[in-house]
mmCIF file with all atom_site columns, C-alpha atoms in Angstrom:
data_model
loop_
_atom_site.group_PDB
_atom_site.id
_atom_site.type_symbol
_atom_site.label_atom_id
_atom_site.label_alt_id
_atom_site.label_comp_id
_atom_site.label_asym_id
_atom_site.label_entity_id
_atom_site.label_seq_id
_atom_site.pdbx_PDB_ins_code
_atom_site.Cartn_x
_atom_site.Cartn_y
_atom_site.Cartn_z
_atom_site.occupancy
_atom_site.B_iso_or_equiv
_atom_site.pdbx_formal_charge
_atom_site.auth_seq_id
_atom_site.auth_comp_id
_atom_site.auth_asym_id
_atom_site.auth_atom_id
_atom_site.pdbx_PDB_model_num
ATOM 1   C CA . UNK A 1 1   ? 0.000   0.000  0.000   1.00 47.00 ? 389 UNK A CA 1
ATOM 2   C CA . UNK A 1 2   ? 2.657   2.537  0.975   1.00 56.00 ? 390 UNK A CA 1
ATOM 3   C CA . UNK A 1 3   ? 4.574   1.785  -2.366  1.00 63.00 ? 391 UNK A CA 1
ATOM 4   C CA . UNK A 1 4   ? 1.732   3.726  -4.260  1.00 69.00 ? 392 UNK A CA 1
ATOM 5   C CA . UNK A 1 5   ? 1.979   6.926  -1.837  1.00 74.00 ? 393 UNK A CA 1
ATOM 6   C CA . UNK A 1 6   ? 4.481   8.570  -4.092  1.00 74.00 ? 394 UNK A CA 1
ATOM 7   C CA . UNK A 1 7   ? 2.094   7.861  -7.294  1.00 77.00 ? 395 UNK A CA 1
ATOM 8   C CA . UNK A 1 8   ? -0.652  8.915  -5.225  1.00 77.00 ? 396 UNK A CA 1
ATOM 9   C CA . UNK A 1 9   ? 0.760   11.994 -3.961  1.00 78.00 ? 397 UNK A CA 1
ATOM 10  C CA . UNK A 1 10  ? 1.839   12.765 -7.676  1.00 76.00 ? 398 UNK A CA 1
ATOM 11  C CA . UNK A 1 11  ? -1.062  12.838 -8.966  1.00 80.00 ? 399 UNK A CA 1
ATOM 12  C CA . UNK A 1 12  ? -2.954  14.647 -6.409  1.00 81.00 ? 400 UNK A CA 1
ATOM 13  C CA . UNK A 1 13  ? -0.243  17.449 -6.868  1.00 78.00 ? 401 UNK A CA 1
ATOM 14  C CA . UNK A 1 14  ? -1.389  18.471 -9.789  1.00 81.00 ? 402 UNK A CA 1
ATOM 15  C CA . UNK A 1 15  ? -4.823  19.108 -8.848  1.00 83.00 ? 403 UNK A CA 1
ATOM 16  C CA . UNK A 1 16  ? -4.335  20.136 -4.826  1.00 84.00 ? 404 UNK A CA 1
ATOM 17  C CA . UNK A 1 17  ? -1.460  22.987 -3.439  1.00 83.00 ? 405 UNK A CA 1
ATOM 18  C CA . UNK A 1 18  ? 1.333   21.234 -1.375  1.00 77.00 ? 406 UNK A CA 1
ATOM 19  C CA . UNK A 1 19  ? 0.351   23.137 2.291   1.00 81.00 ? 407 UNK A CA 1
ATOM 20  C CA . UNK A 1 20  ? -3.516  22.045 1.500   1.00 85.00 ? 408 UNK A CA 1
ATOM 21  C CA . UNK A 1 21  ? -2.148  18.208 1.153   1.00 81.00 ? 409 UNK A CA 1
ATOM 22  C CA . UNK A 1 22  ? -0.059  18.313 3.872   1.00 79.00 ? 410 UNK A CA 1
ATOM 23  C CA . UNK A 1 23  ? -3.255  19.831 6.239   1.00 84.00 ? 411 UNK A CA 1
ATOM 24  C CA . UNK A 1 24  ? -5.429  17.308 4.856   1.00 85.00 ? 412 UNK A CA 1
ATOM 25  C CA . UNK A 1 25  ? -3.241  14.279 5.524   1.00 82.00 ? 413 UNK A CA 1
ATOM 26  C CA . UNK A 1 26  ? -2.448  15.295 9.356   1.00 84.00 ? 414 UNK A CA 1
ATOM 27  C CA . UNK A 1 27  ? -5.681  16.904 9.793   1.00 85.00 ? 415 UNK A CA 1
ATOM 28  C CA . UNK A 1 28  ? -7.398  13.407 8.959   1.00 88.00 ? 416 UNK A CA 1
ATOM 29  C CA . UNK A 1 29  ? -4.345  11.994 11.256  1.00 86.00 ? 417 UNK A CA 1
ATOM 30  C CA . UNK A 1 30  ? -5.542  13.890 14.097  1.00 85.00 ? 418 UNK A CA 1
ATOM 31  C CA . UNK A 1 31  ? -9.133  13.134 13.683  1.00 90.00 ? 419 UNK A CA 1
ATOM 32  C CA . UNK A 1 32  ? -7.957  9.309  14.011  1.00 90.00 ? 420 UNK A CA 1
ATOM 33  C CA . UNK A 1 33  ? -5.848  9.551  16.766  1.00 89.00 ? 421 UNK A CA 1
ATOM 34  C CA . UNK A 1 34  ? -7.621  11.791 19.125  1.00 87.00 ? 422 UNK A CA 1
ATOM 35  C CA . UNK A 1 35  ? -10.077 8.694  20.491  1.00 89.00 ? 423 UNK A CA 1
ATOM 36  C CA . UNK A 1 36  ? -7.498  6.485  21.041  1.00 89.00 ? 424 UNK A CA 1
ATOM 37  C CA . UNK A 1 37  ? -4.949  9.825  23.270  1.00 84.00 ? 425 UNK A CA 1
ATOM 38  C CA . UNK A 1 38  ? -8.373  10.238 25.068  1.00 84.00 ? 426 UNK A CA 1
ATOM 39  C CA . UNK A 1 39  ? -8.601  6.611  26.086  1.00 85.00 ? 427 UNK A CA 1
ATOM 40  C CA . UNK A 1 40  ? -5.301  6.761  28.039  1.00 81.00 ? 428 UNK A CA 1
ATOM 41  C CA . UNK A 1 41  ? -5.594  7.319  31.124  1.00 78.00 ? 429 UNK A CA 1
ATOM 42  C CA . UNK A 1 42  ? -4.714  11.126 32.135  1.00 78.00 ? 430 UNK A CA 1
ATOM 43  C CA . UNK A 1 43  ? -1.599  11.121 33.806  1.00 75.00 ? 431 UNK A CA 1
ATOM 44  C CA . UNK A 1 44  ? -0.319  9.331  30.633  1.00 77.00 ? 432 UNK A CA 1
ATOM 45  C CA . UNK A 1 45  ? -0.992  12.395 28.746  1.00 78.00 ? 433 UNK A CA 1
ATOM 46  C CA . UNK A 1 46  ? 0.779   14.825 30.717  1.00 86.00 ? 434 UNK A CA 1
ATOM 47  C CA . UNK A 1 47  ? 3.551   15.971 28.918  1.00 88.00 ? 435 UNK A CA 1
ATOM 48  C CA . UNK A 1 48  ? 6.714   17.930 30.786  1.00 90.00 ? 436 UNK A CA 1
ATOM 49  C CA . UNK A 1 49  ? 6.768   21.993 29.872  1.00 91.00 ? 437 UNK A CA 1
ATOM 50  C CA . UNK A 1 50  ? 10.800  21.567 29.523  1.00 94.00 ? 438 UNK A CA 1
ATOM 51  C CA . UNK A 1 51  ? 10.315  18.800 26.952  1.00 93.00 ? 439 UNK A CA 1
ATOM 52  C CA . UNK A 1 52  ? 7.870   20.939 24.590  1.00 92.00 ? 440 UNK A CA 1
ATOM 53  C CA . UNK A 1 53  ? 10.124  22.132 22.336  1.00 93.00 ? 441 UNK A CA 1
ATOM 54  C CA . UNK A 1 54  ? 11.791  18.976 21.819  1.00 94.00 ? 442 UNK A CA 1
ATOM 55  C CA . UNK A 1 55  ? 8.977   17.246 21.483  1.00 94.00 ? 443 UNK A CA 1
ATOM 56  C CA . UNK A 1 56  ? 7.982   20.217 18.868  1.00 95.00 ? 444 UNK A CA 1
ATOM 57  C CA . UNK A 1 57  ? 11.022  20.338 17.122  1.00 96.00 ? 445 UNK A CA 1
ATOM 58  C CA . UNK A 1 58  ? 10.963  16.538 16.294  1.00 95.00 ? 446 UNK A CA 1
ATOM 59  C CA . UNK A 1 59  ? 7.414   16.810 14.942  1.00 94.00 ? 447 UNK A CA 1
ATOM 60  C CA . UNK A 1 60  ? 8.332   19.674 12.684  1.00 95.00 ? 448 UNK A CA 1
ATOM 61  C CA . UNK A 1 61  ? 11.254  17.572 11.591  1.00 96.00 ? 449 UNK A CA 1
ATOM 62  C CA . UNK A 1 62  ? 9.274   14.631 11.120  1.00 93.00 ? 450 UNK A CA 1
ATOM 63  C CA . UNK A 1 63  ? 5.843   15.989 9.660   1.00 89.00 ? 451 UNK A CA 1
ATOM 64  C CA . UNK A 1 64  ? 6.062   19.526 8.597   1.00 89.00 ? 452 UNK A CA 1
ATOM 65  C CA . UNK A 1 65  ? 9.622   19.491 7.192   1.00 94.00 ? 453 UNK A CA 1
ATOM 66  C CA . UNK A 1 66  ? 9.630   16.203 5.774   1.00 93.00 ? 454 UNK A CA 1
ATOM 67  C CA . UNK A 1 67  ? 6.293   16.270 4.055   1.00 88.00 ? 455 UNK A CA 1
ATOM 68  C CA . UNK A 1 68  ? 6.567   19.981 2.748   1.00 90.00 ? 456 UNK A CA 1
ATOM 69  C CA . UNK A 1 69  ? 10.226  18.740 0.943   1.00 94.00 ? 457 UNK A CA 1
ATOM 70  C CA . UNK A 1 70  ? 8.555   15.195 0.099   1.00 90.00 ? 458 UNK A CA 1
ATOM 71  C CA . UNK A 1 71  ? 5.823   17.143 -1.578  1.00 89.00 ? 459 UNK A CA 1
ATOM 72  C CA . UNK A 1 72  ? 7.872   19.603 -3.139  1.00 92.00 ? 460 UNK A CA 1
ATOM 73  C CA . UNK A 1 73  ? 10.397  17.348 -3.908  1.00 93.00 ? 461 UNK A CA 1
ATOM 74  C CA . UNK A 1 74  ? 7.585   14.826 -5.909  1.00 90.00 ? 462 UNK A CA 1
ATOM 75  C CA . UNK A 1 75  ? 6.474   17.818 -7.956  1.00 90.00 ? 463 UNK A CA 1
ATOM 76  C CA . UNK A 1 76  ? 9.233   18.157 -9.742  1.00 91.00 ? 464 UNK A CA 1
ATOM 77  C CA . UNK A 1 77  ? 10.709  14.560 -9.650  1.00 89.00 ? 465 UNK A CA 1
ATOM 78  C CA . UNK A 1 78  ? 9.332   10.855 -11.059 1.00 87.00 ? 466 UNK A CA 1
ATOM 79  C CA . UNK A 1 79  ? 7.860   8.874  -8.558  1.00 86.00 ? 467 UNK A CA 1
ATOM 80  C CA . UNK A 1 80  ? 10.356  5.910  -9.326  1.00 84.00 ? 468 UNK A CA 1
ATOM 81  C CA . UNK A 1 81  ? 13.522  8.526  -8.453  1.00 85.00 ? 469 UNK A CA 1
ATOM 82  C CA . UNK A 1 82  ? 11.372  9.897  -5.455  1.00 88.00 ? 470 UNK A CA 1
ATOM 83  C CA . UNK A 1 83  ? 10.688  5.824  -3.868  1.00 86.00 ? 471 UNK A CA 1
ATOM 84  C CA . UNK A 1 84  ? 14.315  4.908  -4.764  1.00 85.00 ? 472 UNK A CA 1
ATOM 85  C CA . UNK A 1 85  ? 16.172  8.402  -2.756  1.00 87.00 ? 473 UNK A CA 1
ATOM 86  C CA . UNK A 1 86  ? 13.722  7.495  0.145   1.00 86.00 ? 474 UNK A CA 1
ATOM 87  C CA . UNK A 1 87  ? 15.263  4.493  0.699   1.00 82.00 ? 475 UNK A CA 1
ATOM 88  C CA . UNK A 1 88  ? 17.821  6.648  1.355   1.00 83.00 ? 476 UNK A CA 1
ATOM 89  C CA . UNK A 1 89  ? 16.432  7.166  5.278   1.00 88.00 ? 477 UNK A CA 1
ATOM 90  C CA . UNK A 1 90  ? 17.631  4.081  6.549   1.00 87.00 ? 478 UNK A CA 1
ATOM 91  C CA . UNK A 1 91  ? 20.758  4.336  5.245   1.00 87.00 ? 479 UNK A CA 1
ATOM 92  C CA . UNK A 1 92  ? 21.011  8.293  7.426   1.00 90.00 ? 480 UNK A CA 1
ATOM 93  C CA . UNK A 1 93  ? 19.736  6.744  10.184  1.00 91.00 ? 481 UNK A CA 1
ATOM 94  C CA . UNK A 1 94  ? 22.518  4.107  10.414  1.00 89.00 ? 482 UNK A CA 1
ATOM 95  C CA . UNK A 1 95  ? 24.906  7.196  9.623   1.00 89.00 ? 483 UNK A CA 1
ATOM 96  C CA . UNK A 1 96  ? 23.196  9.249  11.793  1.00 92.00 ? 484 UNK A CA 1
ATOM 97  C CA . UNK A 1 97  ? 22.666  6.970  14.970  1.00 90.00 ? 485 UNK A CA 1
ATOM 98  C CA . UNK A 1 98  ? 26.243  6.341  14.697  1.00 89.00 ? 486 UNK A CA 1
ATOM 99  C CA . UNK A 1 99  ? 27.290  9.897  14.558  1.00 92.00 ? 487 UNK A CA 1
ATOM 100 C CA . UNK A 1 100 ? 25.057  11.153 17.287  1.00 91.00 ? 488 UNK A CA 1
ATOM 101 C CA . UNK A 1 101 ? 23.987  8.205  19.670  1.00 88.00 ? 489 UNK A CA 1
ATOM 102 C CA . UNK A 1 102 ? 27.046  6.445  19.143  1.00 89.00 ? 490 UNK A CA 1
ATOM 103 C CA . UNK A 1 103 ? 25.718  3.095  18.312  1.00 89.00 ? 491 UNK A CA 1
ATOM 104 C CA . UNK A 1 104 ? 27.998  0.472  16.510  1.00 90.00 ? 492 UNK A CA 1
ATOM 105 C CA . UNK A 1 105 ? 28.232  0.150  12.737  1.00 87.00 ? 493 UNK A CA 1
ATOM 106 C CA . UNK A 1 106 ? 28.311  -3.773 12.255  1.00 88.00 ? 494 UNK A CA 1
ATOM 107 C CA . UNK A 1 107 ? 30.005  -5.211 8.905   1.00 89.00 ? 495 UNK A CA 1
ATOM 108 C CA . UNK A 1 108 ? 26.544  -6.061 7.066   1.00 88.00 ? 496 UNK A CA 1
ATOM 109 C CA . UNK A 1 109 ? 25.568  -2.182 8.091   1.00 84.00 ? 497 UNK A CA 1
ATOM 110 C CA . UNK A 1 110 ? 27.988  -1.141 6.769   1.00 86.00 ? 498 UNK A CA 1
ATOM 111 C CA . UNK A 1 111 ? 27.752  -3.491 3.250   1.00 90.00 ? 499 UNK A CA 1
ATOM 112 C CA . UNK A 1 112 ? 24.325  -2.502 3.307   1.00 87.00 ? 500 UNK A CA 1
ATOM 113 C CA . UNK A 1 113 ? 25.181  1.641  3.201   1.00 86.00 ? 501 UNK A CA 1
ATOM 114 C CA . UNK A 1 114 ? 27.544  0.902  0.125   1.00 88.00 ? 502 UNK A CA 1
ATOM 115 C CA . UNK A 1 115 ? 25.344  -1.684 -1.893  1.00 88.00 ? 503 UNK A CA 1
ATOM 116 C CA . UNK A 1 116 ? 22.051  0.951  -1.425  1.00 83.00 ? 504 UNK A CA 1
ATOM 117 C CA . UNK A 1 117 ? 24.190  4.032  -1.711  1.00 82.00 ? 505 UNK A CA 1
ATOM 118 C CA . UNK A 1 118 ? 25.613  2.013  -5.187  1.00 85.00 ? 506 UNK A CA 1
ATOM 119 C CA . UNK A 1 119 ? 21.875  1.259  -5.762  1.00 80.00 ? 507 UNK A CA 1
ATOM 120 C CA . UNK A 1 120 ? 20.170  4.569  -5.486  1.00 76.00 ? 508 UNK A CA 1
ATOM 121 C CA . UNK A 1 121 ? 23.558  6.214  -7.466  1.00 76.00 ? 509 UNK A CA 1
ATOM 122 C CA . UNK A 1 122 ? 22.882  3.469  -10.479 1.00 77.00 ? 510 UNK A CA 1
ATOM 123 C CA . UNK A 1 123 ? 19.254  4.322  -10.777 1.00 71.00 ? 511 UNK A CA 1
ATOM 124 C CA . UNK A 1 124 ? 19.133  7.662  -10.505 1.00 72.00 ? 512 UNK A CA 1
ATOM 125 C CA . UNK A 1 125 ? 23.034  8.668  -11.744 1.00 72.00 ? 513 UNK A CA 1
ATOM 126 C CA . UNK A 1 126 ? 22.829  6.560  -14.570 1.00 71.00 ? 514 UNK A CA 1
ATOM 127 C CA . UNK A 1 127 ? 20.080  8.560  -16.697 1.00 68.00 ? 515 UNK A CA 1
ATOM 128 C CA . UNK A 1 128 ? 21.047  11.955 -15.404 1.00 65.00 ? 516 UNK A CA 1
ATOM 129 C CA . UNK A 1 129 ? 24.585  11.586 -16.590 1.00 69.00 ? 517 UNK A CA 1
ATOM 130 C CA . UNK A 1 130 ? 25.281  8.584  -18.973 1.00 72.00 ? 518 UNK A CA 1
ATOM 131 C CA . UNK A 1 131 ? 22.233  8.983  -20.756 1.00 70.00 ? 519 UNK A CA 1
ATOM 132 C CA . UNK A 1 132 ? 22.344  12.523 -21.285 1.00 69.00 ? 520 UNK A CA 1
ATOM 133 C CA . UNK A 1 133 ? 18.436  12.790 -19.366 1.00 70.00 ? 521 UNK A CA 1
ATOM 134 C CA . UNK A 1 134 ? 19.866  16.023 -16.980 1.00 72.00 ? 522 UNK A CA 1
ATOM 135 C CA . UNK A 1 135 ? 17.213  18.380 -16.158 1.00 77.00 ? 523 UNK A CA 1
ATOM 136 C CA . UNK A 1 136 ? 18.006  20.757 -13.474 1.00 82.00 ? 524 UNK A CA 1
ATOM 137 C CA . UNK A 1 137 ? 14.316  20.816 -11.925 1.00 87.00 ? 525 UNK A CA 1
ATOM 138 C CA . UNK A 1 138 ? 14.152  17.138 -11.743 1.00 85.00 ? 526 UNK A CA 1
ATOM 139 C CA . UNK A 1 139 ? 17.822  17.572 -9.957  1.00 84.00 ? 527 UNK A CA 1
ATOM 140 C CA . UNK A 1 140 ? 16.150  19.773 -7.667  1.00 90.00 ? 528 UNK A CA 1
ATOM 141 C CA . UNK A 1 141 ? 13.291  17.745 -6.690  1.00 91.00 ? 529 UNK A CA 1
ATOM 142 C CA . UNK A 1 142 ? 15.913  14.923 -6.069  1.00 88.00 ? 530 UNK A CA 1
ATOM 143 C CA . UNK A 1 143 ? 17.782  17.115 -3.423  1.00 89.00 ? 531 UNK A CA 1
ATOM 144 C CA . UNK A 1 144 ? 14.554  18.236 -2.135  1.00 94.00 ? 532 UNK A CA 1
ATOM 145 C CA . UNK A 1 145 ? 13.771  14.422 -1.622  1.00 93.00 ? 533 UNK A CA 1
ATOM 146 C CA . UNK A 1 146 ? 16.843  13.810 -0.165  1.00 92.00 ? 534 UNK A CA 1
ATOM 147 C CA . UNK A 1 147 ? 16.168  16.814 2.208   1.00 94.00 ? 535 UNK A CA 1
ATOM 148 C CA . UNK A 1 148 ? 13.364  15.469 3.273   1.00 95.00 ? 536 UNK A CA 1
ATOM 149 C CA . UNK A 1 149 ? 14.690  12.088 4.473   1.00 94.00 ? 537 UNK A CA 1
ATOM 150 C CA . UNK A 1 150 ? 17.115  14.101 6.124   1.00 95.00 ? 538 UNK A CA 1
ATOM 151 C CA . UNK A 1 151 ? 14.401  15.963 8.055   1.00 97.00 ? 539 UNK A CA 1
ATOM 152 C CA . UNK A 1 152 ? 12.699  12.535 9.354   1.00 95.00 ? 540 UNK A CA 1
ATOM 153 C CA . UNK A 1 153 ? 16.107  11.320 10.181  1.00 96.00 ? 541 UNK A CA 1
ATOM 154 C CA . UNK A 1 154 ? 17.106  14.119 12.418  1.00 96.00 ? 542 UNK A CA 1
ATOM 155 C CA . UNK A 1 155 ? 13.596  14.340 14.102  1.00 95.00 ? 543 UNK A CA 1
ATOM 156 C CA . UNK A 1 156 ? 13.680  10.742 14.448  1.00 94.00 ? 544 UNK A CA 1
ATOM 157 C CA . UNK A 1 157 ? 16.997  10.837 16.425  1.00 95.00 ? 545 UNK A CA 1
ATOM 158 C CA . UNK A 1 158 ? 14.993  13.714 18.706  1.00 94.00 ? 546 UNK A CA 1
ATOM 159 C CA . UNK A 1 159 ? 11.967  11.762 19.025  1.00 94.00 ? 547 UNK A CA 1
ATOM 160 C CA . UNK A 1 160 ? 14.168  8.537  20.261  1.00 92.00 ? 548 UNK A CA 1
ATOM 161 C CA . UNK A 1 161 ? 15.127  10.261 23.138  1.00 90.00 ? 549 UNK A CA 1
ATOM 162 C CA . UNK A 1 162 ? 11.661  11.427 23.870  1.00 93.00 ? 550 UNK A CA 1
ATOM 163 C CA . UNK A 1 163 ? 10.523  7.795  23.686  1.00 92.00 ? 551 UNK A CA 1
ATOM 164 C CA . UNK A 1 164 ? 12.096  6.826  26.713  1.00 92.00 ? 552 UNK A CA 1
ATOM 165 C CA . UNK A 1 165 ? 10.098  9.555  28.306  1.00 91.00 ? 553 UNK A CA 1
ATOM 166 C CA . UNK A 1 166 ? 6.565   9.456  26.301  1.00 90.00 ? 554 UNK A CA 1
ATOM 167 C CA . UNK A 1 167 ? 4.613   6.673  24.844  1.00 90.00 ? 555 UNK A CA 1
ATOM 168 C CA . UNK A 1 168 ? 4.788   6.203  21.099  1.00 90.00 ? 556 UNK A CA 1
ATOM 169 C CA . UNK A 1 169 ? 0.783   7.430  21.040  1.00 90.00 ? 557 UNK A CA 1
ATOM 170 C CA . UNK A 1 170 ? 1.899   10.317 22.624  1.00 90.00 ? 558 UNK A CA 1
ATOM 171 C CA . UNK A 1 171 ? 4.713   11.277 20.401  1.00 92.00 ? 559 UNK A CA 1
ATOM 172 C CA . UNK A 1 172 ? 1.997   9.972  17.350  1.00 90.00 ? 560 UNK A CA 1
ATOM 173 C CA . UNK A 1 173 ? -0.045  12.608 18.419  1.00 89.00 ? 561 UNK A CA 1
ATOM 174 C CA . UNK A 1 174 ? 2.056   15.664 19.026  1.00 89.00 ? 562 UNK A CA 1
ATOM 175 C CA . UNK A 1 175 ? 3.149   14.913 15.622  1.00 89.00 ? 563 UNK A CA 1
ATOM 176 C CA . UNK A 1 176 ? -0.058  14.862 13.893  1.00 87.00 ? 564 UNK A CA 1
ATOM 177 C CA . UNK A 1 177 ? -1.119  17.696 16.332  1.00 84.00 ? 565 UNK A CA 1
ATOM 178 C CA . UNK A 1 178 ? 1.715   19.679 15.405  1.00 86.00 ? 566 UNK A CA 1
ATOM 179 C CA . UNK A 1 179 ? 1.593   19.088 11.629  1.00 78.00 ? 567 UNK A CA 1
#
C-alpha cells in the first residue's frame, strides 16, 4: 500500500497545493488519533513543559519538514527517483545513529550503506549523466527528496530520546497535532 503513496501523492499534486495536502493528511491523522490519546488514562498524557520544544522540534522535523520537501520534492521529480532516494532514510539513520547516539556500525551495516548508496547512485546517476536525461528541476526535486529524508532522520533521532520519556501514542499525536 505505501509503495503507491508517491504515485498517489503525484497525482494529487497536480490538482491540490502542497500546504492544503499536507493539512489534509495530518488533519485526517488527528481526527484518528484523538479517540485512542483520550482513552489513556490522564496522567499518561501529561507531557513535561521543559520537553515541549523537543517534542515540537521533532514533529516539525518529522511531519512539517519532511512532508513539505517530500511534496515539493515529488512535484518536480518521477515517482520511481522519489521511492528509490527514500530508501535513502535508513541508510542516514545508520549514519546518523552512529554519529550522534554512538551506536555500533556492524560489517553487514555497513555493506548494506555501500550496496544501497551504489543502488540509489545506479538508478538515478545513470540517466542523469550517462544517458544525457539532466534536467536541473528534476535535480532539484531529487535534493529536495533527499532533504526530506534528512528531516525525518534528524527528528527521528529527537523523538528517540523522547521515547524513553513518552509513549509512542503520545509522540503519534504531538506529531499529527503539530503538523
Amino acid at each position: 500500500i505505501w509503495g503507491g503513496n508517491y504515485v498517489f501523492a503525484k497525482i494529487t499534486l497536480t490538482e491540490i497545493p502542497i500546504m492544503s495536502l499536507g493539512f489534509l493528511r495530518f488533519g485526517l491523522a488527528c481526527i484518528l488519533i484523538l479517540p485512542f490519546l483520550f482513552a489513556l488514562a490522564e496522567n499518561d498524557r501529561k507531557i513535561k513543559f521543559e520537553h515541549l520544544p523537543k517534542l515540537i522540534l521533532g514533529a516539525l522535523l518529522i511531519s512539517c519538514i519532511n512532508i513539505a520537501f517530500f511534496y515539493m520534492g515529488l512535484k518536480r521529480t518521477t515517482a520511481i527517483d522519489a521511492s528509490v532516494l527514500e530508501l535513502s532514510i535508513p541508510v542516514i539513520s545508520v549514519i546518523a545513529g552512529w554519529w550522534f547516539l554512538k551506536e555500533k556500525i556492524y560489517y553487514a551495516n555497513f555493506a548494506g550503506i555501500i550496496i544501497s548508496v551504489l543502488g540509489a547512485l545506479s538508478v538515478i546517476g545513470v540517466p542523469l549523466l550517462l544517458l544525457g536525461n539532466f534536467s536541473s528541476k528534476q535535480f532539484v526535486g531529487n535534493l529536495l527528496i533527499i532533504a526530506s529524508s534528512v528531516s525525518f532522520v534528524a527528528g527521528a533521532l529527537i523523538m528517540k530520546k523522547m521515547l524513553k520519556i513518552y509513549s509512542t501514542l503520545i509522540i503519534v499525536a504531538v506529531t499529527f497535532l503539530t503538523a
